[in-house]
């Protein structure tokens, strides 16, 4: 195991080196035209990997990423003397983001929370300011104070906007619940270019915020990752359109090639976090509702359906007139004595272990519910009285032969069962049918108890086992 762990660490380091080198190569060529200069994605990607996969956040991997950056600049930019100082700004951004966020992400499969989104803004801002100030100063090469400030602003806006657009993508990847495309989801995505067209036609500084309503719509109806991807693409296009003067306005008092990019980057960075927060919040609410639904419909102790959960589950299944439904109703013999003699913890242990047996061995044939207390119900569709009796007897013998484990001993228990098989009437719903079956099965359950317990009392209609066939074990 130690060897495999060491091998995995080495593989991570090599992978990060080549990934960083590749991203540096691509980014350094894309940023040559200023309209594409926001595409310095290396820092956000590496920081996101360190946060998302904490096992990769090690000093050796910082060194590997730094070497990849130095090598790219040396080979393709011709830098040598300043390469270490300039790329130190990239390492500063990565380190601040990774250290600032690592305590909030303990597993790469954990669902995102609104708290994590809120902390993303100040952490990215701090990392951008520190990296931008350092990078702006060391890359300025002297010059006037104005030029130095503009250079710092360019660095800060680049790091900030890139971080807030790319980190949500990495942190939300494969975290969303299963998703099925619906009409509203498609309409939301198709509305994005319409908003862009409106922004281009109207123009003005406020047009940069035009896509925000549709981005929030996407956040409401799309998975977190898909919503983050749409926001990322919108942010890129907006920055490019502002620079080309298709939306927004250039600031005439400053070099447009710098201040236009700085302004649009900061505006987009402030905007993209809103739909991400909405998307994560909606995802968290949906997950909470699912958990509450599971809790309401599932018995905590046995992990079986509750009575309400059983009726809700059956309600999802079509019920046709004449369909045959069989019910096994049973409870544990002398369960009160178990609680009195061994304590309620022992009784809970028996119920929990019995629930495990039912889930493991009978969930394929039956809908199983803890009907109340120590009483359980098993429901099967399209089953004959003879088949139901055979299944019930097999269950009775299975329980009687099983040793239930308590803290300091094992315990044998028995169950008494009552059966009923019936057909659905016209326009009858599941609730009405099950109530009718339970009434008869409950009478037979008490008959099993009255005749000595550890018995199965079947449906005595035609084709059912005779009473004389029942043999207690």
XYZ file of N, CA and C in Angstrom, residues 28-159:
396
model
N -0.170 31.634 -23.006
C 0.771 32.660 -23.439
C 0.588 33.011 -24.904
N 0.079 32.102 -25.717
C -0.174 32.395 -27.119
C -1.548 33.044 -27.321
N -2.511 32.672 -26.503
C -3.833 33.271 -26.633
C -3.854 34.725 -26.179
N -3.003 35.081 -25.224
C -3.077 36.416 -24.654
C -2.374 37.462 -25.507
N -1.756 37.080 -26.614
C -1.058 38.058 -27.451
C -2.015 39.128 -27.980
N -3.172 38.763 -28.566
C -4.155 39.815 -28.844
C -4.878 40.168 -27.549
N -4.975 41.484 -27.239
C -5.529 41.882 -25.949
C -6.972 41.441 -25.775
N -7.694 41.258 -26.874
C -9.076 40.833 -26.752
C -9.184 39.456 -26.113
N -8.127 38.665 -26.216
C -8.115 37.330 -25.607
C -7.231 37.269 -24.367
N -6.852 38.401 -23.832
C -5.830 38.385 -22.791
C -6.330 37.873 -21.446
N -7.640 37.649 -21.309
C -8.106 37.089 -20.043
C -7.891 35.578 -19.960
N -7.377 34.975 -21.009
C -7.255 33.526 -21.047
C -5.995 33.006 -20.363
N -5.592 33.611 -19.254
C -4.502 33.039 -18.459
C -5.137 32.167 -17.385
N -5.380 30.919 -17.730
C -6.202 30.041 -16.891
C -5.386 29.146 -15.979
N -4.066 29.203 -16.088
C -3.217 28.238 -15.376
C -3.431 28.301 -13.878
N -3.372 29.505 -13.333
C -3.407 29.653 -11.876
C -4.711 29.123 -11.285
N -5.827 29.498 -11.907
C -7.121 29.064 -11.381
C -7.284 27.549 -11.486
N -6.815 26.960 -12.578
C -6.944 25.509 -12.755
C -6.114 24.758 -11.717
N -4.862 25.154 -11.558
C -3.995 24.463 -10.592
C -4.504 24.664 -9.165
N -4.907 25.893 -8.834
C -5.454 26.138 -7.493
C -6.713 25.318 -7.271
N -7.566 25.225 -8.295
C -8.778 24.428 -8.171
C -8.486 22.956 -7.950
N -7.462 22.431 -8.619
C -7.081 21.032 -8.421
C -6.577 20.808 -6.998
N -5.764 21.738 -6.495
C -5.262 21.612 -5.125
C -6.398 21.616 -4.111
N -7.422 22.440 -4.355
C -8.550 22.522 -3.422
C -9.450 21.300 -3.573
N -9.738 20.936 -4.798
C -10.679 19.835 -5.053
C -10.093 18.491 -4.638
N -8.798 18.313 -4.846
C -8.140 17.053 -4.487
C -7.018 17.353 -3.501
N -7.325 17.393 -2.213
C -6.346 17.812 -1.193
C -5.062 16.987 -1.190
N -5.118 15.745 -1.667
C -3.908 14.911 -1.660
C -2.842 15.455 -2.605
N -3.231 16.284 -3.573
C -2.255 16.871 -4.501
C -1.622 18.144 -3.961
N -2.163 18.666 -2.861
C -1.657 19.937 -2.330
C -0.424 19.672 -1.457
N 0.720 19.538 -2.120
C 1.984 19.249 -1.443
C 3.081 20.171 -1.989
N 4.086 20.469 -1.190
C 5.153 21.384 -1.631
C 5.824 20.950 -2.929
N 6.013 19.640 -3.121
C 6.684 19.171 -4.323
C 5.896 19.528 -5.578
N 4.550 19.585 -5.441
C 3.740 19.924 -6.597
C 3.798 21.419 -6.916
N 3.992 22.250 -5.906
C 4.245 23.672 -6.164
C 5.532 23.820 -6.975
N 6.543 23.069 -6.587
C 7.822 23.127 -7.299
C 7.660 22.655 -8.736
N 6.895 21.591 -8.947
C 6.677 21.068 -10.295
C 5.963 22.103 -11.169
N 4.948 22.760 -10.613
C 4.216 23.775 -11.377
C 5.113 24.974 -11.684
N 5.926 25.388 -10.713
C 6.832 26.520 -10.940
C 7.853 26.195 -12.028
N 8.393 24.988 -12.013
C 9.355 24.593 -13.042
C 8.716 24.578 -14.426
N 7.480 24.140 -14.500
C 6.775 24.131 -15.783
C 6.579 25.553 -16.302
N 6.236 26.479 -15.401
C 6.085 27.880 -15.800
C 7.404 28.470 -16.270
N 8.483 28.200 -15.521
C 9.797 28.733 -15.891
C 10.234 28.191 -17.256
N 10.017 26.899 -17.469
C 10.442 26.268 -18.713
C 9.675 26.849 -19.903
N 8.368 27.068 -19.734
C 7.567 27.636 -20.815
C 8.061 29.039 -21.170
N 8.310 29.873 -20.175
C 8.772 31.236 -20.441
C 10.160 31.247 -21.068
N 10.996 30.354 -20.619
C 12.360 30.311 -21.153
C 12.371 29.861 -22.619
N 11.523 28.861 -22.935
C 11.532 28.314 -24.292
C 10.810 29.200 -25.302
N 9.709 29.812 -24.872
C 8.865 30.493 -25.842
C 8.822 32.010 -25.684
N 9.307 32.521 -24.553
C 9.296 33.979 -24.364
C 10.685 34.572 -24.341
N 11.673 33.739 -24.163
C 13.043 34.230 -24.133
C 13.435 34.889 -22.835
N 12.539 34.789 -21.817
C 12.865 35.381 -20.520
C 13.850 34.484 -19.788
N 14.707 35.120 -18.993
C 15.646 34.347 -18.183
C 15.818 34.984 -16.813
N 16.261 36.226 -16.798
C 16.562 36.868 -15.522
C 15.303 37.153 -14.704
N 14.213 37.533 -15.377
C 12.999 37.917 -14.653
C 11.978 36.796 -14.546
N 12.289 35.624 -15.125
C 11.294 34.564 -15.181
C 10.875 34.089 -13.795
N 11.805 34.010 -12.865
C 11.484 33.529 -11.515
C 10.615 34.541 -10.790
N 10.988 35.831 -10.866
C 10.231 36.856 -10.162
C 8.814 36.986 -10.705
N 8.666 36.957 -12.020
C 7.340 37.129 -12.608
C 6.442 35.944 -12.290
N 6.947 34.743 -12.434
C 6.116 33.559 -12.183
C 5.846 33.330 -10.707
N 6.604 34.006 -9.859
C 6.303 33.923 -8.432
C 4.909 34.482 -8.142
N 4.458 35.434 -8.972
C 3.097 35.960 -8.815
C 2.066 34.859 -9.026
N 2.305 33.988 -9.997
C 1.383 32.874 -10.229
C 1.341 31.929 -9.033
N 2.507 31.646 -8.472
C 2.578 30.753 -7.313
C 1.876 31.382 -6.111
N 2.000 32.706 -5.969
C 1.324 33.393 -4.861
C -0.182 33.209 -4.969
N -0.731 33.413 -6.175
C -2.177 33.249 -6.360
C -2.599 31.825 -6.025
N -1.898 30.845 -6.551
C -2.249 29.439 -6.314
C -2.205 29.119 -4.829
N -1.156 29.564 -4.141
C -0.993 29.235 -2.725
C -2.075 29.879 -1.875
N -2.393 31.162 -2.135
C -3.397 31.844 -1.324
C -4.766 31.195 -1.503
N -5.141 30.866 -2.740
C -6.432 30.222 -2.981
C -6.473 28.830 -2.354
N -5.416 28.043 -2.559
C -5.396 26.675 -2.035
C -5.435 26.661 -0.511
N -4.656 27.541 0.123
C -4.636 27.590 1.585
C -5.910 28.195 2.145
N -6.485 29.157 1.415
C -7.692 29.810 1.911
C -8.940 28.958 1.813
N -8.962 28.020 0.876
C -10.166 27.221 0.652
C -10.057 25.780 1.113
N -8.868 25.318 1.436
C -8.691 23.876 1.658
C -9.489 23.349 2.848
N -9.709 24.180 3.872
C -10.426 23.688 5.054
C -11.914 23.477 4.783
N -12.432 24.053 3.691
C -13.858 23.939 3.397
C -14.188 22.780 2.481
N -13.201 22.184 1.849
C -13.431 21.051 0.948
C -12.674 19.845 1.477
N -13.387 18.956 2.147
C -12.727 17.799 2.746
C -12.746 16.585 1.828
N -13.641 16.574 0.861
C -13.718 15.456 -0.084
C -14.120 16.002 -1.447
N -13.559 15.415 -2.514
C -13.874 15.892 -3.853
C -15.277 15.498 -4.292
N -15.977 14.681 -3.470
C -17.347 14.308 -3.809
C -18.376 15.066 -2.985
N -17.938 15.836 -1.984
C -18.877 16.571 -1.150
C -19.647 17.592 -1.978
N -20.889 17.787 -1.600
C -21.699 18.770 -2.291
C -21.275 20.173 -1.883
N -21.329 21.107 -2.833
C -20.982 22.492 -2.542
C -22.045 23.119 -1.645
N -21.620 24.079 -0.827
C -22.531 24.782 0.066
C -22.437 26.282 -0.186
N -23.485 27.050 0.148
C -23.418 28.502 -0.014
C -22.253 29.128 0.752
N -21.883 28.584 1.894
C -20.761 29.111 2.659
C -19.468 29.048 1.854
N -19.271 27.957 1.124
C -18.070 27.820 0.301
C -18.054 28.849 -0.823
N -19.230 29.143 -1.379
C -19.302 30.144 -2.444
C -19.000 31.531 -1.896
N -19.513 31.829 -0.711
C -19.268 33.145 -0.113
C -17.785 33.372 0.150
N -17.091 32.355 0.642
C -15.670 32.517 0.955
C -14.831 32.599 -0.307
N -15.385 32.155 -1.428
C -14.638 32.175 -2.680
C -14.280 33.604 -3.108
N -15.192 34.544 -2.897
C -14.958 35.924 -3.330
C -13.794 36.573 -2.578
N -13.805 36.628 -1.238
C -12.676 37.281 -0.555
C -11.349 36.571 -0.750
N -11.382 35.238 -0.853
C -10.129 34.511 -1.064
C -9.548 34.848 -2.430
N -10.387 34.846 -3.473
C -9.900 35.196 -4.814
C -9.429 36.644 -4.869
N -10.144 37.517 -4.193
C -9.748 38.930 -4.182
C -8.396 39.108 -3.512
N -8.199 38.464 -2.365
C -6.911 38.550 -1.673
C -5.790 37.987 -2.525
N -6.019 36.813 -3.103
C -4.995 36.199 -3.949
C -4.680 37.074 -5.148
N -5.696 37.677 -5.745
C -5.484 38.524 -6.918
C -4.711 39.785 -6.569
N -5.039 40.396 -5.440
C -4.330 41.610 -5.025
C -2.855 41.327 -4.753
N -2.584 40.249 -4.001
C -1.188 39.939 -3.674
C -0.407 39.557 -4.935
N -0.993 38.680 -5.754
C -0.306 38.268 -6.978
C -0.189 39.428 -7.955
N -1.258 40.241 -8.046
C -1.245 41.359 -8.982
C -0.248 42.435 -8.616
N -0.179 42.754 -7.343
C 0.793 43.775 -6.912
C 2.211 43.301 -7.180
N 2.492 42.069 -6.807
C 3.845 41.538 -7.049
C 4.142 41.461 -8.549
N 3.222 40.860 -9.307
C 3.453 40.709 -10.744
C 3.520 42.039 -11.465
N 2.671 42.975 -11.075
C 2.683 44.277 -11.718
C 3.967 45.041 -11.492
N 4.507 44.938 -10.283
C 5.734 45.670 -9.954
C 6.935 45.065 -10.672
N 7.092 43.731 -10.609
C 8.295 43.111 -11.163
C 8.285 43.079 -12.686
N 7.081 43.191 -13.293
C 7.017 43.165 -14.754
C 7.003 44.549 -15.368
N 6.879 45.597 -14.534
C 6.791 46.952 -15.077
C 8.118 47.419 -15.632
N 9.208 47.020 -14.990
C 10.530 47.429 -15.461
C 10.764 48.918 -15.326
N 10.328 49.495 -14.194
C 10.480 50.942 -14.002
C 9.298 51.671 -14.597
N 9.496 52.865 -15.090
C 8.420 53.630 -15.697
C 7.729 54.522 -14.691
N 6.710 55.247 -15.167
C 5.995 56.196 -14.322
C 5.068 55.477 -13.356
N 4.622 56.222 -12.349
C 3.709 55.667 -11.357
C 2.389 55.258 -12.005
N 1.932 56.066 -12.967
C 0.673 55.746 -13.649
C 0.763 54.423 -14.387
N 1.874 54.242 -15.099
C 2.048 52.986 -15.829
C 2.130 51.793 -14.883
N 2.805 51.994 -13.743
C 2.904 50.909 -12.759
C 1.526 50.554 -12.200
N 0.711 51.579 -11.908
C -0.628 51.322 -11.365
C -1.516 50.632 -12.394
N -1.390 51.063 -13.662
C -2.168 50.406 -14.705
C -1.748 48.951 -14.882
N -0.451 48.708 -14.781
C 0.044 47.338 -14.903
C -0.468 46.465 -13.768
N -0.459 47.015 -12.551
C -0.984 46.270 -11.397
C -2.478 46.001 -11.577
N -3.220 47.033 -12.038
C -4.653 46.851 -12.250
C -4.925 45.757 -13.273
N -4.106 45.700 -14.315
C -4.262 44.673 -15.334
C -4.044 43.283 -14.751
N -2.992 43.138 -13.948
C -2.700 41.852 -13.309
C -3.833 41.441 -12.363
N -4.249 42.377 -11.503
C -5.274 42.050 -10.504
C -6.578 41.655 -11.183
N -7.016 42.437 -12.175
C -8.286 42.137 -12.839
C -8.220 40.807 -13.577
N -7.070 40.510 -14.175
C -6.921 39.246 -14.885
C -7.040 38.060 -13.936
N -6.306 38.115 -12.825
C -6.332 37.014 -11.864
C -7.714 36.872 -11.228
